[in-house]
Amino acid sequence: MNKATKVFTMTFGALMALAGIEHGIGEALQGNATPSGLMVLSWPNSPFFSAVGGEPAITFIPNMLVSGLLTIVISLALLAWILFFVQRKHGSLVMVLISLVLLLVGGGVFPPVLSMVVAIAAKRINAPLTWWRTHPSVHGRNVMAKLWPWFYGGGILSFLAMLPGLGILSYFFGINSTVLILVVLCCMLIFLSQTMITGFARDSLTKI
């Protein structure tokens, strides 16, 4: 088993599932309201979430309470799958399907989409990583392996900077900057992708 890849999948997949739960709570609290369209805001009247535009989401459910409850249930299903079953055969495919459903019922935009990206790594938890064992040099893979913990930590910190970090800055200190949001988002994407890539390199150094 590729340990770094599994840790990456479980950590960031779980974070995306928890973000989905947070979206669902905001939608459920809106009660039996009818969405004005497919695009909704999970937290439309919350000063804390104003920095991230009220957290946009997509829902095909014509009732915000039902949409929110479904989002919470599906997010919990995604979390359980990631923690206990994702390493199984077709585990990554099921993860993609659950994430797709989450996207369509109100789980936000980035959490389900990034969960699908994480599923790319999930498919390689038990893979032989043949390409990684033959193409990059051993020295190159050693360097990448040493960088993995830093990218992994940076990924977690950038996620926390997005939520709840931006909300804290906006609500308590009045800092509400579009540029800051874009910087944090870019950091999330960079650290996420680099953690996955360096994880493959790290796992390729382990003897089969």
Coordinates of C-alpha atoms in Angstrom, one line a residue:
M1 CA 0.0 0.0 0.0
N2 CA 1.2 3.5 -0.9
K3 CA 1.1 5.2 2.5
A4 CA 1.7 8.8 1.4
T5 CA -0.9 8.6 -1.2
K6 CA -3.4 7.0 1.3
V7 CA -2.7 9.8 3.9
F8 CA -3.2 12.4 1.2
T9 CA -6.4 10.9 0.0
M10 CA -7.9 10.5 3.5
T11 CA -6.8 13.9 4.8
F12 CA -7.9 16.1 2.0
G13 CA -10.9 13.9 1.0
A14 CA -12.1 14.2 4.6
L15 CA -11.6 18.0 4.6
M16 CA -13.7 18.3 1.5
A17 CA -16.4 16.1 3.0
L18 CA -16.4 18.3 6.2
A19 CA -16.7 21.4 4.0
G20 CA -19.7 19.8 2.3
I21 CA -21.3 19.3 5.8
E22 CA -20.8 23.0 6.5
H23 CA -22.5 23.9 3.3
G24 CA -25.4 21.6 4.2
I25 CA -25.8 23.2 7.6
G26 CA -26.1 26.7 6.1
E27 CA -28.7 25.5 3.5
A28 CA -30.8 23.6 6.1
L29 CA -30.9 26.6 8.4
Q30 CA -32.7 28.5 5.6
G31 CA -35.7 26.3 6.2
N32 CA -38.4 25.6 3.6
A33 CA -37.3 28.3 1.2
T34 CA -37.4 27.8 -2.5
P35 CA -34.1 28.4 -4.4
S36 CA -34.2 31.3 -6.9
G37 CA -32.3 29.1 -9.4
L38 CA -29.7 26.4 -9.6
M39 CA -27.1 28.6 -8.1
V40 CA -27.7 29.3 -4.4
L41 CA -25.8 30.7 -1.4
S42 CA -25.3 28.3 1.5
W43 CA -24.9 31.2 3.9
P44 CA -26.6 34.2 2.3
N45 CA -27.1 36.3 5.4
S46 CA -24.1 35.4 7.4
P47 CA -21.5 38.1 8.1
F48 CA -18.9 35.4 8.8
F49 CA -19.2 33.9 5.3
S50 CA -19.5 37.3 3.5
A51 CA -15.7 37.1 2.6
V52 CA -16.4 34.1 0.5
G53 CA -19.6 35.4 -1.1
G54 CA -22.0 33.5 1.1
E55 CA -20.5 30.2 -0.2
P56 CA -22.1 29.6 -3.6
A57 CA -23.4 26.1 -4.3
I58 CA -25.5 24.3 -7.0
T59 CA -28.7 22.5 -6.2
F60 CA -31.4 20.7 -8.2
I61 CA -33.5 20.3 -5.1
P62 CA -36.4 22.8 -5.0
N63 CA -36.3 23.2 -1.2
M64 CA -33.4 24.6 0.8
L65 CA -34.1 22.5 3.9
V66 CA -34.2 19.3 2.0
S67 CA -31.2 20.3 0.0
G68 CA -29.2 21.0 3.2
L69 CA -30.2 17.7 4.8
L70 CA -29.3 15.7 1.7
T71 CA -26.0 17.6 1.5
I72 CA -25.2 16.6 5.1
V73 CA -26.1 13.0 4.6
I74 CA -24.1 12.7 1.3
S75 CA -21.2 14.5 2.9
L76 CA -21.2 12.0 5.8
A77 CA -21.4 9.1 3.3
L78 CA -18.4 10.6 1.4
L79 CA -16.5 10.9 4.7
A80 CA -17.2 7.4 5.7
W81 CA -16.2 6.1 2.3
I82 CA -12.9 7.9 2.3
L83 CA -12.0 6.8 5.8
F84 CA -13.0 3.1 5.5
F85 CA -13.5 2.0 1.9
V86 CA -11.6 4.2 -0.6
Q87 CA -8.6 1.8 -0.8
R88 CA -10.8 -1.0 -2.1
K89 CA -11.3 -1.9 -5.8
H90 CA -13.3 0.8 -7.6
G91 CA -13.0 2.9 -4.4
S92 CA -11.9 6.0 -6.3
L93 CA -14.8 5.6 -8.8
V94 CA -17.4 5.5 -6.0
M95 CA -15.7 8.5 -4.5
V96 CA -16.1 10.4 -7.8
L97 CA -19.8 9.4 -8.0
I98 CA -20.6 10.5 -4.4
S99 CA -18.8 13.8 -5.0
L100 CA -20.8 14.3 -8.2
V101 CA -24.0 13.8 -6.3
L102 CA -22.8 16.2 -3.6
L103 CA -22.1 18.8 -6.2
L104 CA -25.7 18.6 -7.5
V105 CA -27.5 18.8 -4.2
G106 CA -25.7 21.7 -2.6
G107 CA -22.3 20.7 -1.4
G108 CA -20.7 23.8 -2.8
V109 CA -18.5 24.0 -5.9
F110 CA -14.9 23.6 -4.7
P111 CA -15.4 20.8 -2.1
P112 CA -17.0 18.2 -4.5
V113 CA -14.7 19.2 -7.5
L114 CA -11.5 19.0 -5.4
S115 CA -12.8 15.7 -3.9
M116 CA -12.9 14.4 -7.5
V117 CA -9.3 15.5 -7.9
V118 CA -8.3 13.7 -4.7
A119 CA -10.0 10.6 -6.2
I120 CA -7.2 10.6 -8.8
A121 CA -4.8 9.8 -6.0
A122 CA -7.2 7.3 -4.4
K123 CA -7.0 5.2 -7.5
R124 CA -3.2 4.8 -6.9
I125 CA -3.3 3.8 -3.2
N126 CA -2.6 0.2 -4.2
A127 CA -1.0 0.8 -7.6
P128 CA 2.6 -0.3 -8.5
L129 CA 3.5 3.3 -9.6
T130 CA 5.5 1.8 -12.5
W131 CA 6.1 5.1 -14.3
W132 CA 7.3 6.8 -11.1
R133 CA 9.8 3.9 -10.4
T134 CA 11.4 4.2 -13.9
H135 CA 11.2 7.7 -15.2
P136 CA 12.3 10.3 -12.5
S137 CA 15.8 9.7 -11.2
V138 CA 16.3 8.3 -7.8
H139 CA 17.8 11.6 -6.7
G140 CA 14.9 13.5 -8.0
R141 CA 12.4 11.3 -6.2
N142 CA 14.4 11.6 -3.0
V143 CA 14.2 15.4 -3.2
M144 CA 10.4 15.2 -3.9
A145 CA 9.9 12.7 -1.1
K146 CA 11.6 15.1 1.4
L147 CA 9.3 17.9 0.2
W148 CA 6.2 15.9 0.7
P149 CA 5.7 16.7 4.4
W150 CA 6.0 20.4 3.7
F151 CA 3.5 20.4 0.9
Y152 CA 1.2 18.3 3.0
G153 CA 1.4 20.7 5.9
G154 CA 1.0 23.7 3.5
G155 CA -2.1 22.1 2.0
I156 CA -3.8 21.7 5.4
L157 CA -2.8 25.3 6.4
S158 CA -4.1 26.8 3.2
F159 CA -7.4 24.9 3.6
L160 CA -7.7 26.3 7.1
A161 CA -6.8 29.8 5.8
M162 CA -9.8 29.5 3.5
L163 CA -12.1 28.2 6.1
P164 CA -12.3 29.5 8.8
G165 CA -9.4 31.8 8.2
L166 CA -11.0 34.2 5.7
G167 CA -14.2 34.4 7.8
I168 CA -12.2 35.2 10.9
L169 CA -10.3 38.0 9.1
S170 CA -13.5 39.5 7.7
Y171 CA -15.8 39.1 10.8
F172 CA -13.3 40.1 13.5
F173 CA -10.9 42.4 11.7
G174 CA -12.8 43.8 8.8
I175 CA -10.3 42.4 6.2
N176 CA -12.2 41.5 3.1
S177 CA -10.0 41.3 0.1
T178 CA -10.7 39.6 -3.3
V179 CA -6.9 39.4 -3.9
L180 CA -6.4 37.6 -0.6
I181 CA -9.1 35.1 -1.5
L182 CA -7.5 34.4 -4.8
V183 CA -4.1 34.0 -3.2
V184 CA -5.4 31.5 -0.6
L185 CA -7.3 29.6 -3.4
C186 CA -4.1 29.4 -5.5
C187 CA -2.1 28.2 -2.5
M188 CA -4.7 25.5 -1.9
L189 CA -4.6 24.3 -5.5
I190 CA -0.8 24.4 -5.7
F191 CA -0.2 22.6 -2.4
L192 CA -3.0 20.0 -3.1
S193 CA -1.4 19.1 -6.5
Q194 CA 2.1 19.1 -5.2
T195 CA 1.3 17.0 -2.2
M196 CA -0.3 14.4 -4.5
I197 CA 2.7 14.4 -7.0
T198 CA 5.4 14.3 -4.3
G199 CA 3.4 11.6 -2.6
F200 CA 3.7 9.4 -5.7
A201 CA 7.4 10.0 -5.7
R202 CA 7.7 9.2 -2.0
D203 CA 5.8 6.0 -2.4
S204 CA 7.8 4.9 -5.5
L205 CA 10.9 4.7 -3.3
T206 CA 9.3 2.0 -1.2
K207 CA 10.2 -1.5 -2.3
I208 CA 7.3 -3.6 -3.7

